[in-house]
XYZ file of C-alpha atoms in Angstrom:
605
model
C 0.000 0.000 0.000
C 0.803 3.663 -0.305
C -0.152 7.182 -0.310
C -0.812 9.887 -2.628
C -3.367 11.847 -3.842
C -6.075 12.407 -6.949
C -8.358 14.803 -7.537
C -11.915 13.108 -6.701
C -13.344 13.475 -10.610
C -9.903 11.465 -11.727
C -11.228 8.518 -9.271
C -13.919 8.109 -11.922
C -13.022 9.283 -14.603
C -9.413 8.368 -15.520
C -8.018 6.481 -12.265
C -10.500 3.880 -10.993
C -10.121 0.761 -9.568
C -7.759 -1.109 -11.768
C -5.691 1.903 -12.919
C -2.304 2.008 -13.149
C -0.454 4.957 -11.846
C 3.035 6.367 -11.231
C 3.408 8.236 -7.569
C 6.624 9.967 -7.044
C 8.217 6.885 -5.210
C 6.292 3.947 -6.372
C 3.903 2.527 -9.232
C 0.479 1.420 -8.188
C -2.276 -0.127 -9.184
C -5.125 1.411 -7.501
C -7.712 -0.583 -4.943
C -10.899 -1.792 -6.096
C -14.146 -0.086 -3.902
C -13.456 -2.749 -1.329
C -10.562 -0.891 -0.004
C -11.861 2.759 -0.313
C -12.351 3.956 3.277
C -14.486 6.520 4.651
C -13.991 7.792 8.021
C -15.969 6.038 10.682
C -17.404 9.240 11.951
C -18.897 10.220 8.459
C -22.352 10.170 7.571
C -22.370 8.519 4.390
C -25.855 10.372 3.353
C -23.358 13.201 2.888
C -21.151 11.452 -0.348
C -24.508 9.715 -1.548
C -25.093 11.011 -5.039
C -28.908 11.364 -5.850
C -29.916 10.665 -9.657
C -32.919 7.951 -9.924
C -33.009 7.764 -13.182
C -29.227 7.221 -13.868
C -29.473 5.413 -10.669
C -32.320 2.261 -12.524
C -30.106 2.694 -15.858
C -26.937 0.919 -13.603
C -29.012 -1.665 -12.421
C -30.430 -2.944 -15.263
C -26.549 -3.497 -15.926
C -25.686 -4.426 -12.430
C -28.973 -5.140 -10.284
C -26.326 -5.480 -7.511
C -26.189 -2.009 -7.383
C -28.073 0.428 -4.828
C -26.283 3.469 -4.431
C -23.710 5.567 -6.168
C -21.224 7.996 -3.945
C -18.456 10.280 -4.334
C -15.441 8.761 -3.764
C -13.338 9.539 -0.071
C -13.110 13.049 0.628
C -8.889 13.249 1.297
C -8.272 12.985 4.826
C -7.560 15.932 7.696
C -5.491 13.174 9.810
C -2.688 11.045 9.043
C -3.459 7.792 8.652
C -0.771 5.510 10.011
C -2.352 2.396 8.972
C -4.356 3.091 5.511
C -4.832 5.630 3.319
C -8.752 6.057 2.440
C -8.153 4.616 -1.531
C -5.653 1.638 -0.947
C -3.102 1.296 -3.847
C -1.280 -1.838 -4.161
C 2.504 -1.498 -5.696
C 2.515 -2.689 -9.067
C 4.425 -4.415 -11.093
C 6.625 -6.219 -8.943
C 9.377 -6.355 -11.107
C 12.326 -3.479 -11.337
C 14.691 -2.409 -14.094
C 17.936 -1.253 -12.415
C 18.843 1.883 -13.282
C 22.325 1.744 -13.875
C 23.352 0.340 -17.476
C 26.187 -2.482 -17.809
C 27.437 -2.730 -21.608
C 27.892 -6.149 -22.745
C 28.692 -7.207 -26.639
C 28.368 -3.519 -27.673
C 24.768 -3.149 -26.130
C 23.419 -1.488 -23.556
C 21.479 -4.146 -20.440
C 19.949 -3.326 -17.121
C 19.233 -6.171 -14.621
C 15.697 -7.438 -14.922
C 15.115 -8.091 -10.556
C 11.910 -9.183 -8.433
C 10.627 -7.348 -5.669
C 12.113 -9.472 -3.533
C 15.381 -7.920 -4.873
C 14.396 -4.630 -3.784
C 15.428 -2.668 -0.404
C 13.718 0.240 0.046
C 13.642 1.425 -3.480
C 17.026 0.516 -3.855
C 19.260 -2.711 -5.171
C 22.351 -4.022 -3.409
C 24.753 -5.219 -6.104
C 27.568 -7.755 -5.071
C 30.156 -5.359 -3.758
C 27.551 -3.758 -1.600
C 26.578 -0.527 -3.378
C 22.968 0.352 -3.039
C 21.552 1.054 -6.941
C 18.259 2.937 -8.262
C 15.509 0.905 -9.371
C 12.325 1.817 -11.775
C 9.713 -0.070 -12.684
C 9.564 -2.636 -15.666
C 7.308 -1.090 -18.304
C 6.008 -4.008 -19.630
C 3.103 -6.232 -18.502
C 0.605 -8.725 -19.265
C -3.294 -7.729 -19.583
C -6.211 -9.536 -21.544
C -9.402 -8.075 -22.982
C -11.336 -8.717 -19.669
C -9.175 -6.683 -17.874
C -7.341 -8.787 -15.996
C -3.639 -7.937 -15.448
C -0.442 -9.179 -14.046
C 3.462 -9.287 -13.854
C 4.741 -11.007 -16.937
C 6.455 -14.593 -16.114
C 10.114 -13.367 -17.428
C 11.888 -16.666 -16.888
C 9.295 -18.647 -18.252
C 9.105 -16.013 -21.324
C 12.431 -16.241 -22.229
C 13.057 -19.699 -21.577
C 9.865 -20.588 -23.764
C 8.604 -22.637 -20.684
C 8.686 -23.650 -17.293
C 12.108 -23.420 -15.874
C 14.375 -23.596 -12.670
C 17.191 -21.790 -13.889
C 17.751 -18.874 -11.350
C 20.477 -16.916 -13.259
C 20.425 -13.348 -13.629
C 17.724 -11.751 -15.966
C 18.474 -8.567 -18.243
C 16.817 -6.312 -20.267
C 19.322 -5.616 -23.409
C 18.591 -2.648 -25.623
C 19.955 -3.237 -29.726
C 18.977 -0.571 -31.079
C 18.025 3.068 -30.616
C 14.514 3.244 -31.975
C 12.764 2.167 -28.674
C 10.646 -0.765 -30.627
C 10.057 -4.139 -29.532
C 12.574 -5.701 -32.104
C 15.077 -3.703 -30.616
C 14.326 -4.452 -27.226
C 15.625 -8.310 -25.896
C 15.135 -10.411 -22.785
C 18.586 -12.151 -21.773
C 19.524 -14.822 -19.456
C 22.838 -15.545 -17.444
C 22.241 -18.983 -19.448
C 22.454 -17.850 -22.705
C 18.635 -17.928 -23.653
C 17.284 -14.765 -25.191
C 14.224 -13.611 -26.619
C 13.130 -10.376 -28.321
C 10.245 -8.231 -26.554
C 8.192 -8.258 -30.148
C 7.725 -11.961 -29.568
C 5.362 -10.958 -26.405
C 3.518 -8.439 -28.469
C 2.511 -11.357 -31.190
C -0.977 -12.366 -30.105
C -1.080 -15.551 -32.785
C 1.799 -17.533 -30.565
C 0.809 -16.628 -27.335
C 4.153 -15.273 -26.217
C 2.897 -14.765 -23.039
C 0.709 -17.396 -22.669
C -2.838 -17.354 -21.038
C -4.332 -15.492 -18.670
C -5.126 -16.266 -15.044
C -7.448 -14.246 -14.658
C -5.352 -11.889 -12.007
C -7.295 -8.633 -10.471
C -4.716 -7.267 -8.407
C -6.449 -4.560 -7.555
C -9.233 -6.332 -5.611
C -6.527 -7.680 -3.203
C -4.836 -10.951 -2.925
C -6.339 -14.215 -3.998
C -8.872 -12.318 -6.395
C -8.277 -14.253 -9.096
C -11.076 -15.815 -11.531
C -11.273 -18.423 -14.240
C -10.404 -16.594 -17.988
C -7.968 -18.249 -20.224
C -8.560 -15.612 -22.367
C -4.645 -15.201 -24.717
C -2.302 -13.081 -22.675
C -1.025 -8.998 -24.137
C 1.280 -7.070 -23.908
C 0.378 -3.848 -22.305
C 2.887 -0.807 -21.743
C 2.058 0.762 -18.402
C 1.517 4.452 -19.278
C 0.023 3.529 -22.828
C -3.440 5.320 -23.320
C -4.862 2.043 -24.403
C -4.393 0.634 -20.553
C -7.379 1.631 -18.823
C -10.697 2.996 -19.693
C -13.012 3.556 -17.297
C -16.449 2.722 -18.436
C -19.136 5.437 -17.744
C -22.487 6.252 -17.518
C -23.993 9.858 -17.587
C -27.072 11.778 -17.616
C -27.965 15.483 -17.514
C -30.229 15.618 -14.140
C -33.350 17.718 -15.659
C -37.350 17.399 -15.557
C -38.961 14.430 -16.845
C -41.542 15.962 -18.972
C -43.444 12.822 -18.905
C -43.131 12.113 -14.893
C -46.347 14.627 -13.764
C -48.875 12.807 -16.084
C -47.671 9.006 -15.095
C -47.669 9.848 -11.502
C -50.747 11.263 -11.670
C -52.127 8.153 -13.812
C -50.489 5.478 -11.370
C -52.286 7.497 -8.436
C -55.762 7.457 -9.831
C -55.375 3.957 -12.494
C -56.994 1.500 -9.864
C -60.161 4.107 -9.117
C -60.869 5.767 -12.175
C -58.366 5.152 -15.168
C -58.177 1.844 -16.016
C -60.983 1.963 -17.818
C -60.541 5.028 -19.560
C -60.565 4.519 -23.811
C -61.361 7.547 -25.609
C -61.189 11.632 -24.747
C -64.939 11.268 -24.131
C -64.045 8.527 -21.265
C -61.234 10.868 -20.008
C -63.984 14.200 -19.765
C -66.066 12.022 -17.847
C -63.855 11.359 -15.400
C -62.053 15.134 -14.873
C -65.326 16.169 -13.933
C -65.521 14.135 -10.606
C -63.712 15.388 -7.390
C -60.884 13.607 -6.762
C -59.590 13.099 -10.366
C -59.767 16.981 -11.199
C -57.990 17.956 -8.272
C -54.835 15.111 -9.319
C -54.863 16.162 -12.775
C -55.415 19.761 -12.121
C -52.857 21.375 -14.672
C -52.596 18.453 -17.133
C -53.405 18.236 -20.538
C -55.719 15.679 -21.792
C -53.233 14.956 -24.511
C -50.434 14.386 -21.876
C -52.945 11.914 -19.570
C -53.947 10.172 -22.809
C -50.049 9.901 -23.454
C -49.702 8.232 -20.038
C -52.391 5.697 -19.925
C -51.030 4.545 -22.857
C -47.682 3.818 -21.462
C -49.592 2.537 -18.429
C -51.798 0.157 -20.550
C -48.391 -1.008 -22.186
C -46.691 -1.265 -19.554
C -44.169 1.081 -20.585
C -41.431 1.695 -17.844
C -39.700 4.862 -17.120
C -36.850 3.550 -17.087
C -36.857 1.974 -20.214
C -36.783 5.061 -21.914
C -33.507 6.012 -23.626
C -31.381 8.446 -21.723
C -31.294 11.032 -24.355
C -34.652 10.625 -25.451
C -36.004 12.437 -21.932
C -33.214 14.591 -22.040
C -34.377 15.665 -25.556
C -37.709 16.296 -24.644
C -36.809 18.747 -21.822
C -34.545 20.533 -23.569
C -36.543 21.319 -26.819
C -38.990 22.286 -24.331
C -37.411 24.759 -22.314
C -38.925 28.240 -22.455
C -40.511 30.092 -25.005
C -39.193 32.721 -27.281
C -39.460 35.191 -25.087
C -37.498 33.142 -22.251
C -40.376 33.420 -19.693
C -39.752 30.015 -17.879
C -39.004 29.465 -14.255
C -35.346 27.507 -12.950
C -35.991 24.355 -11.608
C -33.515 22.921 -9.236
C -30.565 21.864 -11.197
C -31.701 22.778 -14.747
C -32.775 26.477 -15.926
C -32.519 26.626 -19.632
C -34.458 29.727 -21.616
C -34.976 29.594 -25.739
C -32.817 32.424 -27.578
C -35.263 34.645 -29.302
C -35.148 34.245 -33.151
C -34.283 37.638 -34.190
C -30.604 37.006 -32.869
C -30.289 33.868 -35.278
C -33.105 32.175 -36.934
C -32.462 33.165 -40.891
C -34.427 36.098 -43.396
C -34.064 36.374 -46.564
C -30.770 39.348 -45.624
C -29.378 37.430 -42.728
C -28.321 33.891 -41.108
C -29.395 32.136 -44.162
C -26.631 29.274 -43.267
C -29.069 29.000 -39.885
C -32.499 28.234 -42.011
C -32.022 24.035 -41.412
C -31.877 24.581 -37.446
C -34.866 25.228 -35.688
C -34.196 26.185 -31.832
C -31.469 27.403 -30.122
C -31.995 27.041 -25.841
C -29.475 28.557 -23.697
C -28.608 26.298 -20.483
C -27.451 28.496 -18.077
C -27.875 25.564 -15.538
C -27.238 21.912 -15.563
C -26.045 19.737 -13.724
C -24.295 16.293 -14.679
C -24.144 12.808 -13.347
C -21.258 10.635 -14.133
C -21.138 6.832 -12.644
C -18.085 4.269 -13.630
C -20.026 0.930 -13.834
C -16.477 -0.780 -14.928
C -13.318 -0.527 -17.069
C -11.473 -2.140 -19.938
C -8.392 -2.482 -21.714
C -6.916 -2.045 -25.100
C -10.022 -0.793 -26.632
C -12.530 1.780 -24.970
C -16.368 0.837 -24.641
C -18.652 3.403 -23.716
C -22.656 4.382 -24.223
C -24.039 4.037 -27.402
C -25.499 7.243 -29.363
C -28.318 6.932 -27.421
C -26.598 7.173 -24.216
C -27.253 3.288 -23.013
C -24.937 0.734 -21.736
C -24.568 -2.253 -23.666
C -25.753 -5.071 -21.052
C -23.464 -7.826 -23.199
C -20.623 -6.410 -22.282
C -17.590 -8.217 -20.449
C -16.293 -5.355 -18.633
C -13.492 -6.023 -15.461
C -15.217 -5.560 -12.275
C -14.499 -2.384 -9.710
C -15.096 -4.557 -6.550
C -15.562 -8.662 -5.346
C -19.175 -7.941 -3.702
C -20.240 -4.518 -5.393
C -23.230 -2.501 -3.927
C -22.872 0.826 -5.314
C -20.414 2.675 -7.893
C -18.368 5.787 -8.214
C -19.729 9.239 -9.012
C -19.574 12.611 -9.578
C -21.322 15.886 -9.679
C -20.523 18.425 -12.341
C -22.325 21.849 -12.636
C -22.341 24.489 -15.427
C -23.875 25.471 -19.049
C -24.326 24.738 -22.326
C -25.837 25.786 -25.864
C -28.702 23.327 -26.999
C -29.219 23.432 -31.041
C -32.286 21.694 -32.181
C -32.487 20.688 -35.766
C -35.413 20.361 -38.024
C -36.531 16.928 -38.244
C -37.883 17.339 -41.920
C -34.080 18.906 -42.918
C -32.442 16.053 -41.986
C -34.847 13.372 -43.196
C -34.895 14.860 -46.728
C -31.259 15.672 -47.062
C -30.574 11.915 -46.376
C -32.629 10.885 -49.663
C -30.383 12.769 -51.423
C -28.396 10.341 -54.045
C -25.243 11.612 -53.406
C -25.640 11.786 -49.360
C -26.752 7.959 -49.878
C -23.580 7.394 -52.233
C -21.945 8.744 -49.441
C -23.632 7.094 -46.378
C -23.097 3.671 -48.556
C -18.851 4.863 -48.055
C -19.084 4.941 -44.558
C -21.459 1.958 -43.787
C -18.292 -0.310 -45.865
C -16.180 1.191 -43.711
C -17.818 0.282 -40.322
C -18.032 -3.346 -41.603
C -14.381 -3.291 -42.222
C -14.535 -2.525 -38.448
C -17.010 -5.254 -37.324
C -14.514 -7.786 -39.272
C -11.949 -7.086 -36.585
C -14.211 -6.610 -33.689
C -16.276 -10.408 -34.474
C -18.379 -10.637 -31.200
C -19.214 -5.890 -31.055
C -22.334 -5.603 -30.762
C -22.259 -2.133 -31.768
C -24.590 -0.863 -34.656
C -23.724 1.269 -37.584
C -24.622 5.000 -36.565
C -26.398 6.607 -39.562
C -25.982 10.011 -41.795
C -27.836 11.689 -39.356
C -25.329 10.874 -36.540
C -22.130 11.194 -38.502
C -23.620 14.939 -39.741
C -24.895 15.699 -36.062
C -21.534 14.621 -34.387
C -19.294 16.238 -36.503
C -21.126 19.458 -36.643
C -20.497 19.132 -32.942
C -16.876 19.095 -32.946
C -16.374 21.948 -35.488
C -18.266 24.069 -33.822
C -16.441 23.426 -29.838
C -13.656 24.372 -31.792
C -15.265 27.400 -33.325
C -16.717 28.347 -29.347
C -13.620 27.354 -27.735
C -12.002 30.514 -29.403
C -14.585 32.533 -27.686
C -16.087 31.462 -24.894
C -12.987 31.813 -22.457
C -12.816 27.791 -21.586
C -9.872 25.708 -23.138
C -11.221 23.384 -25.533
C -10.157 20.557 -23.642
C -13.541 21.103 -20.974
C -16.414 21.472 -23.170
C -17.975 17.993 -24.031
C -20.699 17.151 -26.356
C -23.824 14.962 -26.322
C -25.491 14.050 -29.509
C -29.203 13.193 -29.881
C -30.458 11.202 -33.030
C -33.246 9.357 -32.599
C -34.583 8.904 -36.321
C -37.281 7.142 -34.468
C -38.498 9.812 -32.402
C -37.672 12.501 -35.251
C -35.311 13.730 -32.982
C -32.050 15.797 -33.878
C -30.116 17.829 -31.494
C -26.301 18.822 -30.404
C -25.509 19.809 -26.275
C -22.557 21.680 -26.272
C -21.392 22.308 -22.554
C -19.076 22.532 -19.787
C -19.141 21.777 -16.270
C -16.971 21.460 -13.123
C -17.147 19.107 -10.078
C -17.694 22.365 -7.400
C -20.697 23.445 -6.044
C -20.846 26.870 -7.843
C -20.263 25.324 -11.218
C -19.357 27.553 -14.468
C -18.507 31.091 -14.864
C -21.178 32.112 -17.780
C -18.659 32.329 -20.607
C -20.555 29.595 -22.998
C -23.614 30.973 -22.312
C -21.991 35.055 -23.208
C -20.551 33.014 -26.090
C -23.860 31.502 -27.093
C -25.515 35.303 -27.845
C -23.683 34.801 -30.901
C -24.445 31.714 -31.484
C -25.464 32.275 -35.947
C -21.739 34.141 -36.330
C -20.118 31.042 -34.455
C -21.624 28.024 -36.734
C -20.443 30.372 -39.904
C -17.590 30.156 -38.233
C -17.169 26.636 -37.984
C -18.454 26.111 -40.753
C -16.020 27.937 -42.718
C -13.373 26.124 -40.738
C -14.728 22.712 -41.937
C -14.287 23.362 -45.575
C -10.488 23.681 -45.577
C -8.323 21.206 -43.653
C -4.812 21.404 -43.307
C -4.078 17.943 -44.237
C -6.014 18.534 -47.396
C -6.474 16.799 -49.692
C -5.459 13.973 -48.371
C -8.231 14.528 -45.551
C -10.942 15.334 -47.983
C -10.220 12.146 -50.391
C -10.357 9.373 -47.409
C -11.974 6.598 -48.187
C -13.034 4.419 -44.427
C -13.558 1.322 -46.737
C -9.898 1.687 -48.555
C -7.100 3.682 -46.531
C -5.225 3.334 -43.412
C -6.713 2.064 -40.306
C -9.645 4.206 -39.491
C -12.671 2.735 -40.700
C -14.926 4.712 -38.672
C -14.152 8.059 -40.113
C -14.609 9.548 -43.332
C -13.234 13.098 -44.347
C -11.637 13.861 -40.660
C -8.457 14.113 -38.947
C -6.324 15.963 -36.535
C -6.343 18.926 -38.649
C -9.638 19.201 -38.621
C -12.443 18.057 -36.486
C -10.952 15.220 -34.485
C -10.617 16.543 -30.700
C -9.829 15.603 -27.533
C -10.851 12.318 -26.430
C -12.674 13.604 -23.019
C -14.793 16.186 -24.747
C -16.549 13.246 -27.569
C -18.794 10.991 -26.373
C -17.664 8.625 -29.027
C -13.606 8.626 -29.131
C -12.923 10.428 -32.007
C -15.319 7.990 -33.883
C -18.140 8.383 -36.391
C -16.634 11.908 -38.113
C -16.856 13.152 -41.818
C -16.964 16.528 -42.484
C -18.375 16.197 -46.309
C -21.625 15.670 -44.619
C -21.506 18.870 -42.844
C -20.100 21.488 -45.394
C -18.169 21.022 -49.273
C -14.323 19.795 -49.137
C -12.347 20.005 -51.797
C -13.393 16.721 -52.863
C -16.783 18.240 -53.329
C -18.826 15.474 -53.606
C -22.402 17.702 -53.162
C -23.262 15.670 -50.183
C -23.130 18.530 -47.731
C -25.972 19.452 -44.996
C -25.396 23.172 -44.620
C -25.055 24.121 -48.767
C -25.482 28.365 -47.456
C -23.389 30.458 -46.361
C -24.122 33.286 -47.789
């Protein structure tokens, strides 16, 4: 164990349980939940995080679940026995320091913990030498992890030789070719033979969890990797969020479960529903309800429709296309105050914004507030929500504690710009030929994908998405600019429901304190018709063009997933896109110099 600290938003979002991490005198691997402490005085009411509906999504994942907290507040004491977050010291094998030169090349002794004395090895004439960790360990695809078995891997098998280990460097480019595993005995092996999946190099997995304490192991089998401890591929934590605002629906179905025994289970027609608004109790229940709305709900009643079967985004949609009128005249509500921008500052005439004519709404957030819960983690390849903001309840995803009752979250409070688009736009501009042509590109190319990925049960997105989520990231570029926050913290959530006929882009930043943003999205926002030119105009021309603009998902390189896109152009940090920098092409949005006449927004003018 050991101590250091983390800011309490890392704990879920980029250090959980499982993660590896370098301290300034050790490398850990941190705890699972079973060793997070809080003090015994605490009243645990106070680190409870309250979001039902986030709260029913989790457990249709994990039933186990039945709470989700903040994670330890750090400590006013010193602890002398634990830390509150436990971190176990991983790997447990050391790379000495100091370099010996053998046969022209340069080798460092490869030594167990064992070896070790306080951070320090004690050669054979006594002198004390600094130690780092090895780089290199073994993880599969369930997340399971461990200290590679050098003897056996360079002796191709079980062995009892106890000569001296080395790691020899022949070369220096740094790559596994270059980078050998020596023995005192004369056997050697080259590092690229761990990194080759087809011969097992490493053999297969035990199914270690190290992080859940000793003798935490469970059956896997699954073909040993190798996994470089700082690479970005070694941990992903696995999260859930939701944007705590009103259920639109939630009056009307309370007010229907209160009154379905008595009055509205027989209820048919408009007729039925008049005759029962006029008796006592009922009118004073649904007192403020439309009959549309209470027909709405004994429907879902009837059918049996849960809440919480609802998509995510689909409520979030609904209360955010709703919010306010034109003139603003709504009233905050808890956690969520968002007021409609009047037209006459962006909606296109015939003189002005005509590149704003396809969107319909524009709703100003000044308040929201944001859920996040880490229901797991993986390696080597991230798995979040799909574009509809669900888990996928398939997925084998390493575990964050041996008997798990609640998860990880955290609170984040601030703005955002909602942009709603006009469902008829959309619809039409996808029955375009070329915007099919197009649309028939990127489909190829996400089956290229599903070839390597045999058991994803991911879908293919759709236009709609790909135009939608790429709109998104040109234009946090184009606010970043203004607004005052680093690009890095604004984040995006994309709603495309073709379903529902809904199309919308949340653009917004947040921060884990209680007195959330400073109002410079929102200030931003006022301008909201000069900022989409903006990025717009940005989106035409890429840097890396036009070798951007002629990329072909179903032909070149490795990135099936995304069509006309790239670092020069709409690609951005990983923590602001809900999707990792997947499901991009700019043709959809705006012409490239390909100009294939598949573009959304065809106006600037």
């Amino acid at each position: 164990m050991t101590k250091g600290e983390l800011r309490i938003s890392q704990l879920v979002t980029a250090f959980g349980p499982g993660a590896m991490l370098d301290l300034p005198d050790a490398s850990v691997i941190i705890g699972g939940l079973d060793h997070w402490y809080y003090p015994d005085d605490m009243n645990l009411d106070i680190v409870k995080v309250e979001e039902a509906r986030l709260l029913r999504k989790i457990q249709q994942s994990l039933p186990t679940i039945t709470a989700m907290r903040k994670p330890p507040p750090a400590a006013e004491q010193s602890y002398t026995s634990q830390p509150n977050i436990t971190a176990w010291q991983f790997p447990e094998w050391f790379i000495v320091q100091q370099a010996e030169l053998t046969r022209g090349y340069r080798h460092r002794r490869l030594i167990h913990i064992r070896a070790v004395d306080g951070n320090r090895y004690r050669d054979l004439d006594g002198k004390k030498l600094n130690v780092v960790p090895v780089r290199f360990v073994r993880a599969c695809q369930h997340g399971h992890i461990g200290d590679i078995d050098w003897k056996t891997f360079v002796h191709m098998g079980r062995t009892d030789c106890t000569r001296q280990l080395w790691l020899e460097e022949r070369g220096t480019s740094g790559d596994l070719d270059s980078i050998w595993v020596t023995c005192d005995c004369g056997r050697q092996r080259a590092m690229s033979n761990a990194a080759n999946i087809n011969v097992r190099g490493l053999g297969s997995c035990d199914g270690a969890r190290p992080w859940l304490g000793a003798g935490a192991n469970e059956p896997c089998g699954q073909p040993n990797r190798l996994l470089i401890r700082s690479a970005s591929n070694a941990y992903f934590s696995e999260k859930l969020s939701v944007i705590s605002i009103p259920d639109l629906q939630k009056p009307a179905n309370d007010a229907v479960a209160l009154l379905w025994d008595d009055f509205l289970s027989d209820v048919e027609t408009l007729a039925d529903l008049t005759k029962v608004r006029r008796k006592p109790t009922p009118a004073a229940k649904l007192q403020g309800l439309s009959d549309a709305d209470i027909m709405s709900a004994i429907e879902r009643r009837r059918e049996d429709i849960d809440d919480a079967a609802r998509p995510i985004k689909a409520v979030e949609f609904e209360a955010l296309a709703n919010s306010g009128d034109e003139m603003g005249h709504d009233v905050p509500h808890g956690d969520f105050y968002a007021r409609a921008l009047p037209p006459q500052h962006w909606a296109a005439t015939p003189n002005t914004f005509q590149w704003m004519r396809k969107i319909e709404k524009i709703i100003m957030v000044h308040r929201l507030r944001e859920v996040v819960a880490q229901v797991g983690f993986t390696r080597f390849e991230a798995i979040g929500a799909d574009i509809q903001g669900e888990l996928s309840l398939d997925i084998q995803r390493a575990s964050l504690s041996q008997n798990q009752t609640w998860v990880p979250a955290i609170e984040n409070r601030g703005e955002g710009i909602f942009i709603v688009f006009g469902a008829a736009e959309i619809e039409d501009w996808q029955r375009q030929p070329n915007v099919s042509n197009r649309g028939q590109t990127l489909a190829n190319g996400f089956e290229l994908w599903r070839r390597d990925h045999p058991n994803t049960q991911r879908e293919f997105s759709g236009l709609a998405y790909y135009l939608l989520h790429t709109f998104s990231h040109l234009l946090m570029s184009s606010i970043a600019l203004e607004c005052g926050y680093p690009a890095s913290s604004l984040r995006e959530r994309i709603y495309c429901n073709q379903t529902q006929h809904q199309y919308g882009v949340l653009i917004y930043t947040g921060a884990s304190d209680a007195e959330g943003t400073l109002g410079g999205l929102i200030m931003a926002g006022r301008n909201i018709a000069g900022l989409v030119r903006q990025a717009l105009e940005q989106g035409g021309l890429c840097s890396n063009d036009p070798v951007c603009a002629h990329h072909m998902p179903d032909q070149h390189d490795h990135q099936p997933l995304l069509g006309s896109a790239c670092h020069g152009c709409v690609l951005i940090s990983e923590t602001s896109c809900e999707q990792h920098n997947e499901f991009l092409d700019r043709a959809l949005v705006v012409s490239t110099v390909e100009d294939l006449q598949c573009e959304f927004f065809d106006e600037l003018a």
